[in-house]
Amino acid sequence: MSKLDQQTVLAMHRTMCRIRYFEEAASAKYKEGDLPGFIHLSIGQEACAVGVCSTLEPSDYITSTHRGHGHCLAKGGDAKLMMAELFAKQAGYSQGRGGSMHIADVSVGMLGANGIVGQSMPLGVGAALTAQVKESGAVAVAFFGEGASGAGVAHEAMNMASLWRLPLVFFCEANRYAELSPYETHVPVANVADRAPAYDMPGVTIDGGDVLAVHETMREAVARARGGQGPSLIEAKTYRWHGHYEGDPQVYKPEGETEAEKKGDPILRVEAVLKERFGVAEAALTAAHAEEKAAIADAVTFAEQAPDPTPDGLTANVYAEMGGV
Ligand SMILES: Cc1ncc(C[n+]2csc(CCOP(=O)(O)OP(=O)(O)O)c2C)c(N)n1
């Protein structure tokens, strides 16, 4: 049984609602044609982002993936600046130049979403190495998917992190598909975490729909990392309700699979805990939903009304020029 207190669980529930409403709003606006580029949503996976980040200090680091909205919000990112970035507005996190896959907020330790599959892992190694060298006491978490687990760079990152006993947690969100490919068609072992002994680090596979289980498992891994004992590999079995990208027809999913998974909605699961274990009234949960939904509606209005970038800013933050060729 979890030793978590009611306030902590209520806060986790709220953040899960915030992520859900943010991504539902992004999905709706994408369908209306308001968001340029691609977006990849993590609806159904909220317990992972929130369970992980609820164990971290603001000074700790995360590195993220192409599916990073939840990670950023859970680490304390600003919904308005994120939404404005999705709308490609000047007020966005990257002044509208990056979009969904280039959202970062160094002030809260969110070192960046990343469109290059697997690269969150060596970036996590870099963040953890920084913490180790500076003796800052910070830890880093590298989010990645089971698809990324087969990339060469994943093994390089885990090898180096273990060798140097870095303060790092490798957190795999195994959401059953890598683009259109089911897990068993590209991963030969039953669990990504089964590979941990090869790197001489602890590895555990958990239920990624149970935010309390994610939190408890992470707490141990973070304590280990902060205590100088090195990295861990956590694999959370989860499921993405939407397609790989918005607009994906999802023909590779068996009929009825998503509907069946929705019955295990991680938000409803934490609500059951709040009601049964902590005696929280339904009205309090309804109020939390309403407030988070309203905050996201405000973020959408902010993004819609924000000005577009202007051509005179085109070369800002460009570090090299092509001259005379
Ligand atoms: C280096 C690289 N190879 C291939 C791709 C194309 N690609 C984008 S997402 C993806 C699958 C990623 O699967 P996974 O790591 O399980 O994350 P998920 O999408 O399931 O969250 C691939 C192959 C890419 N972006 N980068």
Short mmCIF file of C-alpha atoms and ligand atoms in Angstrom, two decimals:
data_model
loop_
_atom_site.label_atom_id
_atom_site.label_comp_id
_atom_site.label_asym_id
_atom_site.label_seq_id
_atom_site.Cartn_x
_atom_site.Cartn_y
_atom_site.Cartn_z
CA MET A 1 0.00 0.00 0.00
CA SER A 2 1.26 3.44 -0.92
CA LYS A 3 2.35 5.81 1.84
CA LEU A 4 1.47 8.80 -0.31
CA ASP A 5 -0.58 11.54 1.29
CA GLN A 6 -3.85 12.86 -0.08
CA GLN A 7 -2.49 16.24 -1.22
CA THR A 8 0.21 14.59 -3.31
CA VAL A 9 -2.26 12.26 -4.99
CA LEU A 10 -4.71 15.11 -5.59
CA ALA A 11 -1.91 17.12 -7.21
CA MET A 12 -1.00 14.16 -9.43
CA HIS A 13 -4.64 13.77 -10.46
CA ARG A 14 -4.81 17.45 -11.39
CA THR A 15 -1.71 17.28 -13.54
CA MET A 16 -3.07 14.21 -15.32
CA CYS A 17 -6.29 16.13 -16.05
CA ARG A 18 -4.25 19.11 -17.31
CA ILE A 19 -2.34 16.91 -19.74
CA ARG A 20 -5.52 15.18 -20.93
CA TYR A 21 -7.32 18.49 -21.58
CA PHE A 22 -4.26 20.05 -23.20
CA GLU A 23 -3.93 17.18 -25.66
CA GLU A 24 -7.68 16.91 -26.34
CA ALA A 25 -7.66 20.64 -27.17
CA ALA A 26 -4.57 20.20 -29.37
CA SER A 27 -6.26 17.31 -31.16
CA ALA A 28 -9.39 19.39 -31.82
CA LYS A 29 -7.41 22.40 -33.07
CA TYR A 30 -5.24 20.16 -35.25
CA LYS A 31 -8.37 18.77 -36.89
CA GLU A 32 -9.54 22.33 -37.56
CA GLY A 33 -6.24 22.98 -39.38
CA ASP A 34 -4.92 25.52 -36.85
CA LEU A 35 -1.65 23.74 -36.00
CA PRO A 36 1.06 23.37 -38.66
CA GLY A 37 3.29 20.28 -38.75
CA PHE A 38 2.81 17.01 -36.91
CA ILE A 39 1.67 16.40 -33.36
CA HIS A 40 2.01 13.13 -31.42
CA LEU A 41 -0.29 12.76 -28.42
CA SER A 42 0.15 10.80 -25.20
CA ILE A 43 -3.52 10.56 -24.24
CA GLY A 44 -3.82 7.37 -22.14
CA GLN A 45 -0.18 7.62 -20.96
CA GLU A 46 -0.60 10.46 -18.43
CA ALA A 47 0.24 8.30 -15.40
CA CYS A 48 3.79 7.86 -16.72
CA ALA A 49 4.67 11.54 -17.10
CA VAL A 50 3.02 12.46 -13.81
CA GLY A 51 4.26 9.49 -11.78
CA VAL A 52 7.82 10.24 -12.90
CA CYS A 53 7.87 14.02 -12.51
CA SER A 54 6.06 13.93 -9.15
CA THR A 55 9.27 12.44 -7.69
CA LEU A 56 11.58 15.13 -9.09
CA GLU A 57 12.79 18.49 -7.81
CA PRO A 58 12.59 21.60 -10.04
CA SER A 59 16.40 21.42 -10.29
CA ASP A 60 16.28 17.86 -11.70
CA TYR A 61 16.33 17.30 -15.45
CA ILE A 62 14.18 15.42 -17.93
CA THR A 63 14.85 14.70 -21.58
CA SER A 64 11.84 13.93 -23.74
CA THR A 65 10.66 12.50 -27.04
CA HIS A 66 8.43 13.40 -29.98
CA ARG A 67 5.50 12.61 -27.62
CA GLY A 68 6.49 15.15 -25.00
CA HIS A 69 3.55 17.43 -24.08
CA GLY A 70 2.76 15.44 -20.94
CA HIS A 71 6.40 15.34 -19.84
CA CYS A 72 6.71 19.13 -20.14
CA LEU A 73 3.47 19.89 -18.28
CA ALA A 74 4.29 17.37 -15.55
CA LYS A 75 7.73 18.96 -15.03
CA GLY A 76 6.09 22.35 -14.53
CA GLY A 77 5.97 23.70 -18.08
CA ASP A 78 3.54 26.48 -18.98
CA ALA A 79 0.44 25.36 -20.92
CA LYS A 80 0.03 28.78 -22.57
CA LEU A 81 3.58 28.87 -23.93
CA MET A 82 3.26 25.26 -25.11
CA MET A 83 -0.06 25.88 -26.85
CA ALA A 84 1.31 29.04 -28.49
CA GLU A 85 4.25 26.99 -29.79
CA LEU A 86 1.86 24.43 -31.27
CA PHE A 87 0.09 27.32 -33.01
CA ALA A 88 3.51 28.52 -34.31
CA LYS A 89 3.12 31.87 -32.57
CA GLN A 90 5.88 34.26 -31.48
CA ALA A 91 4.77 33.85 -27.84
CA GLY A 92 5.53 30.11 -27.94
CA TYR A 93 8.38 28.37 -26.16
CA SER A 94 10.53 28.44 -29.32
CA GLN A 95 9.05 31.66 -30.75
CA GLY A 96 6.88 29.50 -33.00
CA ARG A 97 9.87 28.11 -34.88
CA GLY A 98 9.93 24.60 -33.43
CA GLY A 99 6.44 23.31 -32.80
CA SER A 100 5.47 20.30 -30.74
CA MET A 101 8.74 18.38 -31.12
CA HIS A 102 10.97 21.28 -30.04
CA ILE A 103 9.43 22.35 -26.77
CA ALA A 104 11.88 22.97 -23.96
CA ASP A 105 11.87 24.90 -20.70
CA VAL A 106 15.28 24.86 -19.08
CA SER A 107 13.94 26.92 -16.16
CA VAL A 108 11.96 23.87 -14.98
CA GLY A 109 14.56 21.30 -16.03
CA MET A 110 12.73 20.21 -19.19
CA LEU A 111 15.66 19.95 -21.61
CA GLY A 112 13.55 19.33 -24.67
CA ALA A 113 11.19 17.27 -26.74
CA ASN A 114 13.07 15.52 -29.54
CA GLY A 115 12.10 14.29 -32.98
CA ILE A 116 15.13 12.01 -33.29
CA VAL A 117 14.08 8.68 -31.84
CA GLY A 118 16.45 7.52 -29.08
CA GLN A 119 18.30 10.79 -28.60
CA SER A 120 16.65 11.57 -25.29
CA MET A 121 18.91 8.88 -23.84
CA PRO A 122 22.40 10.28 -24.59
CA LEU A 123 21.06 13.75 -23.77
CA GLY A 124 20.03 12.33 -20.40
CA VAL A 125 23.56 10.96 -20.01
CA GLY A 126 24.89 14.46 -20.64
CA ALA A 127 22.55 16.03 -18.09
CA ALA A 128 23.42 13.40 -15.48
CA LEU A 129 27.15 13.77 -16.20
CA THR A 130 26.80 17.53 -15.66
CA ALA A 131 25.15 16.91 -12.30
CA GLN A 132 27.87 14.43 -11.33
CA VAL A 133 30.77 16.66 -12.36
CA LYS A 134 29.29 19.75 -10.71
CA GLU A 135 28.25 17.72 -7.67
CA SER A 136 24.90 19.53 -7.82
CA GLY A 137 22.89 16.63 -6.42
CA ALA A 138 20.51 16.72 -9.38
CA VAL A 139 19.25 13.63 -11.17
CA ALA A 140 18.11 13.23 -14.77
CA VAL A 141 15.35 11.14 -16.29
CA ALA A 142 15.45 10.11 -19.95
CA PHE A 143 12.00 9.26 -21.32
CA PHE A 144 11.98 6.96 -24.35
CA GLY A 145 9.71 4.47 -26.11
CA GLU A 146 10.12 0.77 -26.71
CA GLY A 147 10.81 1.60 -30.36
CA ALA A 148 13.80 3.68 -29.28
CA SER A 149 15.05 0.82 -27.12
CA GLY A 150 16.32 -0.93 -30.26
CA ALA A 151 18.38 2.03 -31.45
CA GLY A 152 22.14 1.69 -31.14
CA VAL A 153 22.36 4.90 -29.20
CA ALA A 154 20.13 3.43 -26.46
CA HIS A 155 22.78 0.83 -25.69
CA GLU A 156 25.63 3.33 -25.82
CA ALA A 157 23.75 5.56 -23.38
CA MET A 158 22.93 2.77 -20.92
CA ASN A 159 26.47 1.41 -21.13
CA MET A 160 28.11 4.75 -20.36
CA ALA A 161 25.61 5.71 -17.68
CA SER A 162 26.25 2.48 -15.83
CA LEU A 163 30.02 2.59 -16.27
CA TRP A 164 30.17 6.08 -14.77
CA ARG A 165 27.40 5.39 -12.17
CA LEU A 166 25.53 8.47 -13.36
CA PRO A 167 22.51 9.87 -11.50
CA LEU A 168 20.06 8.89 -14.24
CA VAL A 169 16.80 6.99 -14.68
CA PHE A 170 15.96 5.52 -18.07
CA PHE A 171 12.16 5.54 -18.25
CA CYS A 172 10.62 3.54 -21.10
CA GLU A 173 6.99 4.20 -22.00
CA ALA A 174 6.16 0.92 -23.71
CA ASN A 175 2.91 1.93 -25.39
CA ARG A 176 2.64 -1.24 -27.55
CA TYR A 177 3.38 0.36 -30.95
CA ALA A 178 6.38 2.07 -32.52
CA GLU A 179 4.74 3.99 -35.33
CA LEU A 180 2.77 1.14 -36.96
CA SER A 181 4.81 -1.78 -35.56
CA PRO A 182 3.54 -3.85 -32.62
CA TYR A 183 6.06 -4.50 -29.84
CA GLU A 184 6.70 -8.19 -30.65
CA THR A 185 7.64 -7.42 -34.26
CA HIS A 186 10.75 -5.45 -33.29
CA VAL A 187 11.70 -6.32 -29.68
CA PRO A 188 12.87 -9.92 -29.15
CA VAL A 189 12.64 -9.88 -25.34
CA ALA A 190 9.31 -9.86 -23.48
CA ASN A 191 10.23 -6.72 -21.58
CA VAL A 192 12.60 -3.88 -22.40
CA ALA A 193 13.65 -3.88 -18.73
CA ASP A 194 14.88 -7.48 -19.08
CA ARG A 195 17.97 -5.98 -20.71
CA ALA A 196 19.03 -4.10 -17.57
CA PRO A 197 21.30 -6.85 -16.14
CA ALA A 198 23.45 -6.57 -19.27
CA TYR A 199 24.25 -3.02 -18.15
CA ASP A 200 24.60 -3.97 -14.48
CA MET A 201 21.68 -1.80 -13.45
CA PRO A 202 18.33 -2.61 -11.82
CA GLY A 203 15.47 -3.10 -14.27
CA VAL A 204 11.78 -3.34 -13.52
CA THR A 205 8.60 -3.59 -15.58
CA ILE A 206 5.55 -1.91 -14.08
CA ASP A 207 1.93 -1.02 -14.83
CA GLY A 208 2.20 2.37 -16.52
CA GLY A 209 -1.50 3.10 -15.99
CA ASP A 210 -1.09 3.17 -12.21
CA VAL A 211 0.29 6.58 -11.28
CA LEU A 212 0.98 5.50 -7.70
CA ALA A 213 3.02 2.50 -8.86
CA VAL A 214 5.00 4.71 -11.23
CA HIS A 215 5.64 7.21 -8.42
CA GLU A 216 6.75 4.54 -5.92
CA THR A 217 9.07 2.83 -8.40
CA MET A 218 10.56 6.13 -9.46
CA ARG A 219 11.12 7.21 -5.86
CA GLU A 220 13.42 4.25 -5.35
CA ALA A 221 15.27 4.83 -8.60
CA VAL A 222 15.69 8.55 -7.89
CA ALA A 223 16.98 7.83 -4.37
CA ARG A 224 19.46 5.37 -5.83
CA ALA A 225 20.61 7.89 -8.46
CA ARG A 226 20.88 10.74 -5.96
CA GLY A 227 22.75 8.50 -3.57
CA GLY A 228 25.51 7.87 -6.10
CA GLN A 229 24.54 4.26 -6.87
CA GLY A 230 23.96 4.87 -10.56
CA PRO A 231 21.23 4.48 -13.14
CA SER A 232 18.10 2.31 -13.30
CA LEU A 233 15.88 1.15 -16.13
CA ILE A 234 12.12 1.35 -15.59
CA GLU A 235 9.71 0.10 -18.22
CA ALA A 236 6.08 1.16 -17.87
CA LYS A 237 3.57 -0.83 -19.91
CA THR A 238 1.08 1.69 -21.23
CA TYR A 239 -1.10 2.37 -24.27
CA ARG A 240 -1.62 5.36 -26.52
CA TRP A 241 -5.29 5.94 -27.27
CA HIS A 242 -4.68 8.03 -30.37
CA GLY A 243 -2.67 7.28 -33.48
CA HIS A 244 1.09 7.61 -33.80
CA TYR A 245 0.41 11.13 -35.09
CA GLU A 246 -2.86 13.01 -35.30
CA GLY A 247 -4.53 11.88 -38.51
CA ASP A 248 -3.05 8.37 -38.36
CA PRO A 249 -5.87 5.99 -39.48
CA GLN A 250 -4.51 3.32 -37.07
CA VAL A 251 -5.30 0.39 -39.35
CA TYR A 252 -2.63 -1.65 -37.52
CA LYS A 253 -4.64 -1.74 -34.28
CA PRO A 254 -6.99 -4.70 -33.80
CA GLU A 255 -10.65 -3.70 -33.78
CA GLY A 256 -11.91 -2.80 -30.32
CA GLU A 257 -8.43 -2.63 -28.75
CA THR A 258 -8.48 1.10 -28.01
CA GLU A 259 -12.02 0.93 -26.61
CA ALA A 260 -10.99 -1.93 -24.31
CA GLU A 261 -7.93 0.02 -23.12
CA LYS A 262 -10.03 3.10 -22.40
CA LYS A 263 -11.85 1.10 -19.73
CA GLY A 264 -8.57 1.22 -17.77
CA ASP A 265 -8.32 5.02 -18.03
CA PRO A 266 -5.46 6.01 -15.70
CA ILE A 267 -7.37 9.13 -14.60
CA LEU A 268 -10.36 7.03 -13.52
CA ARG A 269 -7.99 4.66 -11.74
CA VAL A 270 -6.44 7.41 -9.61
CA GLU A 271 -9.90 8.82 -8.97
CA ALA A 272 -10.99 5.44 -7.58
CA VAL A 273 -8.01 5.55 -5.19
CA LEU A 274 -8.81 9.10 -4.13
CA LYS A 275 -12.42 8.19 -3.39
CA GLU A 276 -11.89 4.78 -1.79
CA ARG A 277 -8.63 5.26 0.09
CA PHE A 278 -8.74 8.96 0.92
CA GLY A 279 -12.50 9.60 1.01
CA VAL A 280 -12.32 12.45 -1.51
CA ALA A 281 -15.80 13.55 -2.62
CA GLU A 282 -16.87 13.26 -6.25
CA ALA A 283 -17.59 17.01 -6.24
CA ALA A 284 -13.93 17.81 -5.51
CA LEU A 285 -12.82 15.74 -8.49
CA THR A 286 -15.43 17.34 -10.73
CA ALA A 287 -14.17 20.78 -9.64
CA ALA A 288 -10.57 19.79 -10.45
CA HIS A 289 -11.63 18.72 -13.94
CA ALA A 290 -13.54 21.98 -14.49
CA GLU A 291 -10.60 24.14 -13.37
CA GLU A 292 -8.05 22.32 -15.49
CA LYS A 293 -10.34 22.37 -18.52
CA ALA A 294 -10.87 26.13 -18.08
CA ALA A 295 -7.11 26.72 -17.76
CA ILE A 296 -6.54 24.90 -21.04
CA ALA A 297 -9.33 26.87 -22.72
CA ASP A 298 -7.47 30.01 -21.59
CA ALA A 299 -4.25 28.62 -23.08
CA VAL A 300 -6.02 28.08 -26.42
CA THR A 301 -7.41 31.63 -26.38
CA PHE A 302 -3.94 32.98 -25.53
CA ALA A 303 -2.43 31.04 -28.44
CA GLU A 304 -5.13 32.04 -30.90
CA GLN A 305 -4.81 35.72 -30.06
CA ALA A 306 -0.98 35.76 -29.94
CA PRO A 307 0.80 37.45 -32.90
CA ASP A 308 2.54 35.48 -35.62
CA PRO A 309 6.36 35.69 -35.85
CA THR A 310 7.49 38.46 -38.19
CA PRO A 311 10.00 38.14 -41.07
CA ASP A 312 12.47 40.52 -39.39
CA GLY A 313 13.12 37.86 -36.75
CA LEU A 314 14.03 35.24 -39.34
CA THR A 315 17.76 35.18 -38.61
CA ALA A 316 17.48 35.45 -34.81
CA ASN A 317 19.19 32.47 -33.14
CA VAL A 318 20.80 31.42 -36.43
CA TYR A 319 24.43 30.77 -35.62
CA ALA A 320 25.96 30.19 -39.05
CA GLU A 321 25.53 32.01 -42.32
CA MET A 322 26.02 30.66 -45.81
CA GLY A 323 28.13 33.40 -47.37
CA GLY A 324 28.83 33.87 -51.07
CA VAL A 325 28.13 30.32 -52.24
C1 LIG B 1 16.37 8.22 -35.64
C2 LIG B 1 14.96 8.14 -36.08
N1 LIG B 1 14.54 7.04 -36.76
C3 LIG B 1 13.25 6.95 -37.15
C4 LIG B 1 12.35 7.96 -36.90
C5 LIG B 1 10.90 7.84 -37.34
N2 LIG B 1 10.07 7.55 -36.16
C6 LIG B 1 9.38 8.53 -35.56
S1 LIG B 1 8.54 7.97 -34.20
C7 LIG B 1 9.11 6.40 -34.45
C8 LIG B 1 8.69 5.29 -33.54
C9 LIG B 1 9.04 5.57 -32.12
O1 LIG B 1 8.50 4.56 -31.30
P1 LIG B 1 8.70 4.61 -29.77
O2 LIG B 1 10.12 4.90 -29.44
O3 LIG B 1 8.14 3.34 -29.22
O4 LIG B 1 7.82 5.86 -29.29
P2 LIG B 1 6.24 6.09 -29.42
O5 LIG B 1 6.01 6.76 -30.74
O6 LIG B 1 5.60 4.76 -29.32
O7 LIG B 1 5.90 6.98 -28.29
C10 LIG B 1 9.93 6.33 -35.56
C11 LIG B 1 10.58 5.09 -36.03
C12 LIG B 1 12.84 9.10 -36.23
N3 LIG B 1 12.04 10.13 -35.94
N4 LIG B 1 14.12 9.16 -35.81
#
